[in-house]
mmCIF file of C-alpha atoms in Angstrom:
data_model
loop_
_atom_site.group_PDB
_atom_site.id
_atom_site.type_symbol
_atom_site.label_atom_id
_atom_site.label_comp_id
_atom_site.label_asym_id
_atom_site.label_seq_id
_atom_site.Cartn_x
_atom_site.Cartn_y
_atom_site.Cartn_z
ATOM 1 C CA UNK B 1 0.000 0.000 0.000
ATOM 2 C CA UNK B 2 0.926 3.644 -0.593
ATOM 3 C CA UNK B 3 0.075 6.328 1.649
ATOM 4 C CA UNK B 4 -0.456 9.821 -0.027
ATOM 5 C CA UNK B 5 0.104 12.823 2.703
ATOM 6 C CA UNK B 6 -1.245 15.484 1.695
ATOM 7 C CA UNK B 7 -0.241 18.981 4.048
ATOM 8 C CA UNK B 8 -3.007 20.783 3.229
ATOM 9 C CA UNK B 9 -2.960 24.935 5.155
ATOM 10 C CA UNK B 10 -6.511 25.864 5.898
ATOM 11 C CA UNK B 11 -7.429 29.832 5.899
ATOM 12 C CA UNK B 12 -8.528 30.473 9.636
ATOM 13 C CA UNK B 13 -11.861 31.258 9.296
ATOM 14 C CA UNK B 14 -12.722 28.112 7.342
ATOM 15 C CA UNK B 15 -12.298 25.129 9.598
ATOM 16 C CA UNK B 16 -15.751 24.271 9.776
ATOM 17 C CA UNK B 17 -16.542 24.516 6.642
ATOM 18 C CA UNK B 18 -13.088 22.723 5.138
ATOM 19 C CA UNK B 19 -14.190 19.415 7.784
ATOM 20 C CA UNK B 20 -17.545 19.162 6.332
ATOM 21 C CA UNK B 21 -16.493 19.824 2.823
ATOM 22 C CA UNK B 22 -13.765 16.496 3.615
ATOM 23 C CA UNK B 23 -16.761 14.335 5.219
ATOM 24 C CA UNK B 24 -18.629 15.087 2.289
ATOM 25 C CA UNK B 25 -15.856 14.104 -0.083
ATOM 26 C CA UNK B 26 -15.717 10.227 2.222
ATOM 27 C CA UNK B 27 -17.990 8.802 -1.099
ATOM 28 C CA UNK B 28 -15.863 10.141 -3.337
ATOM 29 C CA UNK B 29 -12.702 8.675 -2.268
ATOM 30 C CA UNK B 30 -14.447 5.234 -1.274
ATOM 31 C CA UNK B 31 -15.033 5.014 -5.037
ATOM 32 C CA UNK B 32 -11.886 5.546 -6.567
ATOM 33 C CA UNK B 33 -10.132 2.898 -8.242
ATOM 34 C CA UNK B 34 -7.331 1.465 -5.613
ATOM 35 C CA UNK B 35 -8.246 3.567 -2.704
ATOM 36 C CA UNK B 36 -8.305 1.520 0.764
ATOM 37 C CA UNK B 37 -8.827 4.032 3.328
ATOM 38 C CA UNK B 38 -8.983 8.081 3.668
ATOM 39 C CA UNK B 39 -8.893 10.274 6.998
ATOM 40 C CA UNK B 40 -8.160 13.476 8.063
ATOM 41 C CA UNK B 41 -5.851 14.689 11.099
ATOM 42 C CA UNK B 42 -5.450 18.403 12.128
ATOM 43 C CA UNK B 43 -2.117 19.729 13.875
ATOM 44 C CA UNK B 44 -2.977 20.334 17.118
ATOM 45 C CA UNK B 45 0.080 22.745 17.277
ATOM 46 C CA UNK B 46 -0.426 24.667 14.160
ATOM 47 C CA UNK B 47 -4.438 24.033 13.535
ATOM 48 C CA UNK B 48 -4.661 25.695 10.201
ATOM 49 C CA UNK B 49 -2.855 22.648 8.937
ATOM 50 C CA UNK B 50 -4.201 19.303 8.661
ATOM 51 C CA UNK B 51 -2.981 16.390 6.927
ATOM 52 C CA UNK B 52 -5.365 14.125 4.429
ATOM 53 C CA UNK B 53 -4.224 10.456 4.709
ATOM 54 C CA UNK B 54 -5.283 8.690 1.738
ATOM 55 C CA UNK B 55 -3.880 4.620 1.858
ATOM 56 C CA UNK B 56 -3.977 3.870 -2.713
ATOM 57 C CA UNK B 57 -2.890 0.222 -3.949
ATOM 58 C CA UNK B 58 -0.347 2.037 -6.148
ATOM 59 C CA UNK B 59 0.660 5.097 -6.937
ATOM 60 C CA UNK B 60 -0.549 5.259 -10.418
ATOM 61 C CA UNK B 61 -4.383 4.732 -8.881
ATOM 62 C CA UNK B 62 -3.801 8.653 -7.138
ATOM 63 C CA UNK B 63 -1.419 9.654 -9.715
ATOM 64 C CA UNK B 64 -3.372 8.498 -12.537
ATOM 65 C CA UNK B 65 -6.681 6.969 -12.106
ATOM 66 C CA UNK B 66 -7.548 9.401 -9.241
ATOM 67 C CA UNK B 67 -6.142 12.848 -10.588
ATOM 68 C CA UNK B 68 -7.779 12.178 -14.222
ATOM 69 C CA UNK B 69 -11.188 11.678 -12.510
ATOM 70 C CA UNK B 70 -14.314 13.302 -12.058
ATOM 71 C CA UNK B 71 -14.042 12.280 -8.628
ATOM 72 C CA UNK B 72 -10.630 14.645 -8.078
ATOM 73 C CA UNK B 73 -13.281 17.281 -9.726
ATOM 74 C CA UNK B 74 -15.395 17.098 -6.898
ATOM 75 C CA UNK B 75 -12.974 17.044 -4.807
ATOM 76 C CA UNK B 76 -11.183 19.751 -5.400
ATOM 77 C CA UNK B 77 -14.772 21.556 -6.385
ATOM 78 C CA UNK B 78 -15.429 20.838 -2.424
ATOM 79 C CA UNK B 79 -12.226 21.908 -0.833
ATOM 80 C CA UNK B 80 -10.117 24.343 -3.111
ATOM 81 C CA UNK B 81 -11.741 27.148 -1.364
ATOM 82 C CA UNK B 82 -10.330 27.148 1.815
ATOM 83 C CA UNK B 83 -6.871 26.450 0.879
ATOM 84 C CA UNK B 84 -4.497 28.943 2.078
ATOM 85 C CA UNK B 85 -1.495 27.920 0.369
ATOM 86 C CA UNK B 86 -1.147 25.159 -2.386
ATOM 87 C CA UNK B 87 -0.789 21.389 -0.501
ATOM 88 C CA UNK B 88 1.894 19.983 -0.295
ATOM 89 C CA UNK B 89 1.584 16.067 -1.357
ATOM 90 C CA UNK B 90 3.968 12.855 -0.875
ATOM 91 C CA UNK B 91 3.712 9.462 -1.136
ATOM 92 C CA UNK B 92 5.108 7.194 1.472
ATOM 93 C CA UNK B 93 5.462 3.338 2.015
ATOM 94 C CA UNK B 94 5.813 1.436 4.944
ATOM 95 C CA UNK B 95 9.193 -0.401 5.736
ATOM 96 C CA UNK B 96 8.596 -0.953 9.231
ATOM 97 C CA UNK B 97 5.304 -1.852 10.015
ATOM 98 C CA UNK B 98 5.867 -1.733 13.857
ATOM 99 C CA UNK B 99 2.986 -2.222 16.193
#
């Protein structure tokens, strides 16, 4: 599995609205191709900045399948707005899988 971790700067005044934008969007990532889970964490030291946790079967189904989708429309139709900055997205892989 790859994780995508996406850093994603909220403006201040749009929490609220930016969390129920992202519960809105659950459907939409439960029916891309490849992914296996989605959540969202917020910084509890810097709270305009939250992290989307997206778990794909490979990187082409974000990459690809997911970013050429109508789905990433929506998506980014539902969230864009209360971007502050750009996000800032990775991909990661677990090599130790720990406890």
């Amino acid at each position: 599995m790859i994780y995508e971790i996406a850093e994603l700067y909220i403006k201040p005044e749009s929490h609220a609205a930016f969390q129920a934008a992202v519960a809105e969007a659950v459907p939409v990532f439960r029916a891309a191709i490849g992914c296996l889970s989605m959540r969202l964490d917020r910084d509890i030291e810097v709270p305009d900045t939250y992290h989307l946790v997206v778990g794909w079967e490979t990187l082409d189904n974000h990459l690809v399948d997911f970013r050429a989708s109508q789905g990433f429309l929506v998506w980014r139709g539902l969230v864009g707005s209360h971007f502050a900055l750009p996000p800032k997205v990775e991909h990661f892989e677990t090599v130790v899988p720990g406890f």
